[in-house]
Amino acid sequence: MAAQFGRRLRRGATTTAVAALAVAALSASQAPAIVPGGGENGKQASGSSAPDESPDSASGDSSYHTDLPPLNTPDKPGTSIDLPDLEGAAEAGIPATVLSAYKQAEQRLGVTNPGCNLPWQLLAAIGKVESGQARGGRVDDNGTTFTPILGPVLNGVGFANISDTDNGAYDGDKTHDRAVGPMQFIPSTWATWGQDANGDGRKDPNNIFDAALAAGRYLCANDRDLSLKSNLDQAILSYNRSREYLATVLSWLEYYKRGSHEVPDGTGVLPEGPGPLNPGGPSNSPSPGPTTLPSPDESPTANPPKPPKPPATKPPTTPPTKPPTTPPTTPPTPAPVVEHLEDAGTGKLSATAGTEFAARVTVRGEDGKGKAVGKAAVRFTIVGDTDATFAGGSKNATGVSGATGVAKAPALRAGEKTGDFTVRADVVGRTVPAVDFTATVTERQADAVARTSDKEMTAAPGGEFADSIQVKATNNGVIAPGVAVKATMIKSADDASAADKGPYFKDAAGKPLRALTDLKTDAQGLLVLPKIFADDATGTFLLRIETAGGAKVTIELKVTAPEA
């Protein structure tokens, strides 16, 4: 069982003894030393005194769990204190979906903000302290907590005083704010930093994927490099401006860095102190500890009253019945793990540039006996030279398999780059062969193109055409933006090759050019051609405009000498 100090800290109720014990624990476990540092925006966090009430921290300086990890102290030279060697295998376990969310956030920030160097173990440490890893992993298949996790009412009584900022949308309180979700964001902070990490179209602080990515972005703010101790301290203090909080988070960070493992959702070790839903009282989550807890300020009575003697009873006249023999305890069945990943009916992955793919990558995870494995984290990655992304603009996404073992990637959206690329699915934390899917992006098309004016195009030999030519492209009657267009001065209606005389365009050097290929319609499906010039040849010439998709229009250009 984890060492535990002070149960659940309240603002203004911490003591120097708690801080001293936390520092001693960190020293014994070889964790980094605590150095002075400011909170967000350069504010100093005090030692054991209460922080000020300005709401510029992620959690609003709300309460947090103060359980410390087991102290596994290696026998190194210079160790001055002999501490008990507690294995703590259960404490090192992190629920599967929660662990997947932390690792996905690390991966995505490694792409979008590589200079931050965010380790997933930092998110795990904060998640442990803030909510006991979403109450031991009590989340559904999408990573959303079964019931909202709410911190105390921030009404200035024991905590900061923060008036309502979300009209109760997240915390159900229209008077004051409360920290919300497994990473305990106050609503005003969530409004700025909230994310949709699981691609469901919602930014939900009670979803561990959304909350973990938001916490990662918050910790990386202000160009922090978390591999630097000063930046790491500042990031943690910006979450909750308390020295005891910093010490607790750092102790769990070092503990998870030394090793952790995945456990099934709902089986994580719960903190012994009260949960964030009811600070100062019993936890709303199942807990191996007592159902009621004394206040941190209470001390046991010196001379407790003696319990009354039970009334005398007559001995039974018949011998007592022999108690039934307790059956041997059956060892728990190990949670199934994915041994095989396969396509679960993904359709043809093809889309026109700039549009959404109709089909979505879908896979099924099975164990060694071919049975479906639920609640397995599956990572989807876009591979190849493409600007296609998942919904939300990311190249990576994580899904969690349902009871049938099926996990589905978020919708794919094609960019402007055409051609093939790969979508890869693999299992998070398992060396299972990945499944690759080929996706194709085709160029935008139009099935009709027409000139927007019927004015005759005329010019004198050696002159230029006074009017410009504008065409409009449509596809199934809808404007077709970004469609590739070719414009060619052709020899005749029966010969579409480029002419060698007659009207022409000019290239960048001013030389005659009778075919243009790098043209595209604008957002309204319109295209205005460059100015057209005439050489000395007279007569009626043809300009053919053709779109991707095969739509064509032919326009007459007349070159006539002026009348005498």
JSON list of N, CA and C in Angstrom, two decimals, residues 218-260:
[
{"chain": "A", "resi": 218, "resn": "TYR", "atom": "N", "xyz": [-1.12, 22.43, -21.99]},
{"chain": "A", "resi": 218, "resn": "TYR", "atom": "CA", "xyz": [-1.02, 23.43, -20.93]},
{"chain": "A", "resi": 218, "resn": "TYR", "atom": "C", "xyz": [0.38, 23.40, -20.29]},
{"chain": "A", "resi": 219, "resn": "LEU", "atom": "N", "xyz": [0.88, 22.21, -20.03]},
{"chain": "A", "resi": 219, "resn": "LEU", "atom": "CA", "xyz": [2.21, 22.09, -19.41]},
{"chain": "A", "resi": 219, "resn": "LEU", "atom": "C", "xyz": [3.31, 22.58, -20.34]},
{"chain": "A", "resi": 220, "resn": "CYS", "atom": "N", "xyz": [3.10, 22.46, -21.66]},
{"chain": "A", "resi": 220, "resn": "CYS", "atom": "CA", "xyz": [4.11, 22.88, -22.64]},
{"chain": "A", "resi": 220, "resn": "CYS", "atom": "C", "xyz": [4.03, 24.36, -22.99]},
{"chain": "A", "resi": 221, "resn": "ALA", "atom": "N", "xyz": [3.07, 25.08, -22.41]},
{"chain": "A", "resi": 221, "resn": "ALA", "atom": "CA", "xyz": [2.87, 26.49, -22.76]},
{"chain": "A", "resi": 221, "resn": "ALA", "atom": "C", "xyz": [4.13, 27.32, -22.49]},
{"chain": "A", "resi": 222, "resn": "ASN", "atom": "N", "xyz": [4.16, 28.49, -23.11]},
{"chain": "A", "resi": 222, "resn": "ASN", "atom": "CA", "xyz": [5.26, 29.45, -22.91]},
{"chain": "A", "resi": 222, "resn": "ASN", "atom": "C", "xyz": [6.61, 28.88, -23.34]},
{"chain": "A", "resi": 223, "resn": "ASP", "atom": "N", "xyz": [6.58, 28.02, -24.38]},
{"chain": "A", "resi": 223, "resn": "ASP", "atom": "CA", "xyz": [7.82, 27.46, -24.94]},
{"chain": "A", "resi": 223, "resn": "ASP", "atom": "C", "xyz": [8.65, 26.72, -23.90]},
{"chain": "A", "resi": 224, "resn": "ARG", "atom": "N", "xyz": [7.98, 26.02, -22.98]},
{"chain": "A", "resi": 224, "resn": "ARG", "atom": "CA", "xyz": [8.74, 25.29, -21.96]},
{"chain": "A", "resi": 224, "resn": "ARG", "atom": "C", "xyz": [9.41, 24.06, -22.56]},
{"chain": "A", "resi": 225, "resn": "ASP", "atom": "N", "xyz": [10.61, 23.77, -22.07]},
{"chain": "A", "resi": 225, "resn": "ASP", "atom": "CA", "xyz": [11.30, 22.52, -22.36]},
{"chain": "A", "resi": 225, "resn": "ASP", "atom": "C", "xyz": [11.32, 21.73, -21.06]},
{"chain": "A", "resi": 226, "resn": "LEU", "atom": "N", "xyz": [10.46, 20.70, -20.97]},
{"chain": "A", "resi": 226, "resn": "LEU", "atom": "CA", "xyz": [10.28, 19.98, -19.71]},
{"chain": "A", "resi": 226, "resn": "LEU", "atom": "C", "xyz": [11.44, 19.06, -19.37]},
{"chain": "A", "resi": 227, "resn": "SER", "atom": "N", "xyz": [12.45, 18.97, -20.26]},
{"chain": "A", "resi": 227, "resn": "SER", "atom": "CA", "xyz": [13.66, 18.24, -19.88]},
{"chain": "A", "resi": 227, "resn": "SER", "atom": "C", "xyz": [14.55, 19.09, -18.98]},
{"chain": "A", "resi": 228, "resn": "LEU", "atom": "N", "xyz": [14.23, 20.39, -18.85]},
{"chain": "A", "resi": 228, "resn": "LEU", "atom": "CA", "xyz": [14.96, 21.28, -17.95]},
{"chain": "A", "resi": 228, "resn": "LEU", "atom": "C", "xyz": [14.23, 21.33, -16.61]},
{"chain": "A", "resi": 229, "resn": "LYS", "atom": "N", "xyz": [14.95, 21.14, -15.51]},
{"chain": "A", "resi": 229, "resn": "LYS", "atom": "CA", "xyz": [14.33, 21.05, -14.19]},
{"chain": "A", "resi": 229, "resn": "LYS", "atom": "C", "xyz": [13.54, 22.31, -13.86]},
{"chain": "A", "resi": 230, "resn": "SER", "atom": "N", "xyz": [14.08, 23.49, -14.18]},
{"chain": "A", "resi": 230, "resn": "SER", "atom": "CA", "xyz": [13.38, 24.72, -13.83]},
{"chain": "A", "resi": 230, "resn": "SER", "atom": "C", "xyz": [12.07, 24.83, -14.59]},
{"chain": "A", "resi": 231, "resn": "ASN", "atom": "N", "xyz": [12.06, 24.44, -15.87]},
{"chain": "A", "resi": 231, "resn": "ASN", "atom": "CA", "xyz": [10.83, 24.48, -16.66]},
{"chain": "A", "resi": 231, "resn": "ASN", "atom": "C", "xyz": [9.83, 23.45, -16.15]},
{"chain": "A", "resi": 232, "resn": "LEU", "atom": "N", "xyz": [10.32, 22.27, -15.76]},
{"chain": "A", "resi": 232, "resn": "LEU", "atom": "CA", "xyz": [9.43, 21.22, -15.25]},
{"chain": "A", "resi": 232, "resn": "LEU", "atom": "C", "xyz": [8.75, 21.69, -13.97]},
{"chain": "A", "resi": 233, "resn": "ASP", "atom": "N", "xyz": [9.51, 22.25, -13.05]},
{"chain": "A", "resi": 233, "resn": "ASP", "atom": "CA", "xyz": [8.93, 22.76, -11.80]},
{"chain": "A", "resi": 233, "resn": "ASP", "atom": "C", "xyz": [7.89, 23.84, -12.09]},
{"chain": "A", "resi": 234, "resn": "GLN", "atom": "N", "xyz": [8.23, 24.75, -13.00]},
{"chain": "A", "resi": 234, "resn": "GLN", "atom": "CA", "xyz": [7.30, 25.83, -13.31]},
{"chain": "A", "resi": 234, "resn": "GLN", "atom": "C", "xyz": [6.01, 25.30, -13.90]},
{"chain": "A", "resi": 235, "resn": "ALA", "atom": "N", "xyz": [6.11, 24.29, -14.78]},
{"chain": "A", "resi": 235, "resn": "ALA", "atom": "CA", "xyz": [4.92, 23.71, -15.40]},
{"chain": "A", "resi": 235, "resn": "ALA", "atom": "C", "xyz": [4.01, 23.07, -14.35]},
{"chain": "A", "resi": 236, "resn": "ILE", "atom": "N", "xyz": [4.60, 22.31, -13.43]},
{"chain": "A", "resi": 236, "resn": "ILE", "atom": "CA", "xyz": [3.80, 21.64, -12.40]},
{"chain": "A", "resi": 236, "resn": "ILE", "atom": "C", "xyz": [3.15, 22.67, -11.48]},
{"chain": "A", "resi": 237, "resn": "LEU", "atom": "N", "xyz": [3.92, 23.69, -11.10]},
{"chain": "A", "resi": 237, "resn": "LEU", "atom": "CA", "xyz": [3.37, 24.73, -10.23]},
{"chain": "A", "resi": 237, "resn": "LEU", "atom": "C", "xyz": [2.28, 25.55, -10.92]},
{"chain": "A", "resi": 238, "resn": "SER", "atom": "N", "xyz": [2.33, 25.62, -12.26]},
{"chain": "A", "resi": 238, "resn": "SER", "atom": "CA", "xyz": [1.26, 26.32, -12.97]},
{"chain": "A", "resi": 238, "resn": "SER", "atom": "C", "xyz": [-0.03, 25.53, -12.90]},
{"chain": "A", "resi": 239, "resn": "TYR", "atom": "N", "xyz": [0.06, 24.24, -12.64]},
{"chain": "A", "resi": 239, "resn": "TYR", "atom": "CA", "xyz": [-1.14, 23.40, -12.52]},
{"chain": "A", "resi": 239, "resn": "TYR", "atom": "C", "xyz": [-1.79, 23.58, -11.16]},
{"chain": "A", "resi": 240, "resn": "ASN", "atom": "N", "xyz": [-0.98, 23.66, -10.11]},
{"chain": "A", "resi": 240, "resn": "ASN", "atom": "CA", "xyz": [-1.46, 23.90, -8.75]},
{"chain": "A", "resi": 240, "resn": "ASN", "atom": "C", "xyz": [-0.29, 24.51, -7.99]},
{"chain": "A", "resi": 241, "resn": "ARG", "atom": "N", "xyz": [-0.46, 25.78, -7.59]},
{"chain": "A", "resi": 241, "resn": "ARG", "atom": "CA", "xyz": [0.68, 26.53, -7.07]},
{"chain": "A", "resi": 241, "resn": "ARG", "atom": "C", "xyz": [0.92, 26.22, -5.59]},
{"chain": "A", "resi": 242, "resn": "SER", "atom": "N", "xyz": [1.41, 25.01, -5.36]},
{"chain": "A", "resi": 242, "resn": "SER", "atom": "CA", "xyz": [1.68, 24.55, -4.01]},
{"chain": "A", "resi": 242, "resn": "SER", "atom": "C", "xyz": [2.96, 23.74, -4.01]},
{"chain": "A", "resi": 243, "resn": "ARG", "atom": "N", "xyz": [3.84, 24.02, -3.06]},
{"chain": "A", "resi": 243, "resn": "ARG", "atom": "CA", "xyz": [5.09, 23.29, -2.96]},
{"chain": "A", "resi": 243, "resn": "ARG", "atom": "C", "xyz": [4.84, 21.81, -2.64]},
{"chain": "A", "resi": 244, "resn": "GLU", "atom": "N", "xyz": [3.85, 21.54, -1.79]},
{"chain": "A", "resi": 244, "resn": "GLU", "atom": "CA", "xyz": [3.52, 20.16, -1.47]},
{"chain": "A", "resi": 244, "resn": "GLU", "atom": "C", "xyz": [3.02, 19.43, -2.73]},
{"chain": "A", "resi": 245, "resn": "TYR", "atom": "N", "xyz": [2.24, 20.13, -3.54]},
{"chain": "A", "resi": 245, "resn": "TYR", "atom": "CA", "xyz": [1.76, 19.54, -4.79]},
{"chain": "A", "resi": 245, "resn": "TYR", "atom": "C", "xyz": [2.93, 19.21, -5.71]},
{"chain": "A", "resi": 246, "resn": "LEU", "atom": "N", "xyz": [3.88, 20.13, -5.83]},
{"chain": "A", "resi": 246, "resn": "LEU", "atom": "CA", "xyz": [5.06, 19.90, -6.65]},
{"chain": "A", "resi": 246, "resn": "LEU", "atom": "C", "xyz": [5.81, 18.66, -6.19]},
{"chain": "A", "resi": 247, "resn": "ALA", "atom": "N", "xyz": [6.02, 18.56, -4.86]},
{"chain": "A", "resi": 247, "resn": "ALA", "atom": "CA", "xyz": [6.75, 17.41, -4.33]},
{"chain": "A", "resi": 247, "resn": "ALA", "atom": "C", "xyz": [6.02, 16.10, -4.60]},
{"chain": "A", "resi": 248, "resn": "THR", "atom": "N", "xyz": [4.71, 16.12, -4.46]},
{"chain": "A", "resi": 248, "resn": "THR", "atom": "CA", "xyz": [3.93, 14.90, -4.67]},
{"chain": "A", "resi": 248, "resn": "THR", "atom": "C", "xyz": [3.98, 14.46, -6.13]},
{"chain": "A", "resi": 249, "resn": "VAL", "atom": "N", "xyz": [3.77, 15.39, -7.04]},
{"chain": "A", "resi": 249, "resn": "VAL", "atom": "CA", "xyz": [3.80, 15.06, -8.47]},
{"chain": "A", "resi": 249, "resn": "VAL", "atom": "C", "xyz": [5.18, 14.55, -8.88]},
{"chain": "A", "resi": 250, "resn": "LEU", "atom": "N", "xyz": [6.23, 15.21, -8.43]},
{"chain": "A", "resi": 250, "resn": "LEU", "atom": "CA", "xyz": [7.58, 14.77, -8.77]},
{"chain": "A", "resi": 250, "resn": "LEU", "atom": "C", "xyz": [7.87, 13.37, -8.26]},
{"chain": "A", "resi": 251, "resn": "SER", "atom": "N", "xyz": [7.34, 13.03, -7.09]},
{"chain": "A", "resi": 251, "resn": "SER", "atom": "CA", "xyz": [7.59, 11.69, -6.55]},
{"chain": "A", "resi": 251, "resn": "SER", "atom": "C", "xyz": [6.93, 10.63, -7.43]},
{"chain": "A", "resi": 252, "resn": "TRP", "atom": "N", "xyz": [5.70, 10.90, -7.91]},
{"chain": "A", "resi": 252, "resn": "TRP", "atom": "CA", "xyz": [5.03, 9.94, -8.80]},
{"chain": "A", "resi": 252, "resn": "TRP", "atom": "C", "xyz": [5.69, 9.92, -10.18]},
{"chain": "A", "resi": 253, "resn": "LEU", "atom": "N", "xyz": [6.17, 11.05, -10.65]},
{"chain": "A", "resi": 253, "resn": "LEU", "atom": "CA", "xyz": [6.87, 11.09, -11.94]},
{"chain": "A", "resi": 253, "resn": "LEU", "atom": "C", "xyz": [8.08, 10.16, -11.92]},
{"chain": "A", "resi": 254, "resn": "GLU", "atom": "N", "xyz": [8.89, 10.27, -10.87]},
{"chain": "A", "resi": 254, "resn": "GLU", "atom": "CA", "xyz": [10.08, 9.42, -10.79]},
{"chain": "A", "resi": 254, "resn": "GLU", "atom": "C", "xyz": [9.69, 7.95, -10.61]},
{"chain": "A", "resi": 255, "resn": "TYR", "atom": "N", "xyz": [8.61, 7.72, -9.87]},
{"chain": "A", "resi": 255, "resn": "TYR", "atom": "CA", "xyz": [8.17, 6.35, -9.64]},
{"chain": "A", "resi": 255, "resn": "TYR", "atom": "C", "xyz": [7.74, 5.69, -10.96]},
{"chain": "A", "resi": 256, "resn": "TYR", "atom": "N", "xyz": [6.94, 6.40, -11.77]},
{"chain": "A", "resi": 256, "resn": "TYR", "atom": "CA", "xyz": [6.49, 5.84, -13.05]},
{"chain": "A", "resi": 256, "resn": "TYR", "atom": "C", "xyz": [7.65, 5.72, -14.04]},
{"chain": "A", "resi": 257, "resn": "LYS", "atom": "N", "xyz": [8.64, 6.59, -13.95]},
{"chain": "A", "resi": 257, "resn": "LYS", "atom": "CA", "xyz": [9.79, 6.47, -14.84]},
{"chain": "A", "resi": 257, "resn": "LYS", "atom": "C", "xyz": [10.58, 5.20, -14.54]},
{"chain": "A", "resi": 258, "resn": "ARG", "atom": "N", "xyz": [10.56, 4.73, -13.28]},
{"chain": "A", "resi": 258, "resn": "ARG", "atom": "CA", "xyz": [11.30, 3.53, -12.92]},
{"chain": "A", "resi": 258, "resn": "ARG", "atom": "C", "xyz": [10.57, 2.26, -13.37]},
{"chain": "A", "resi": 259, "resn": "GLY", "atom": "N", "xyz": [9.30, 2.42, -13.76]},
{"chain": "A", "resi": 259, "resn": "GLY", "atom": "CA", "xyz": [8.57, 1.25, -14.24]},
{"chain": "A", "resi": 259, "resn": "GLY", "atom": "C", "xyz": [7.10, 1.34, -13.95]},
{"chain": "A", "resi": 260, "resn": "SER", "atom": "N", "xyz": [6.29, 0.86, -14.90]},
{"chain": "A", "resi": 260, "resn": "SER", "atom": "CA", "xyz": [4.84, 0.79, -14.72]},
{"chain": "A", "resi": 260, "resn": "SER", "atom": "C", "xyz": [4.33, -0.29, -15.65]}
]
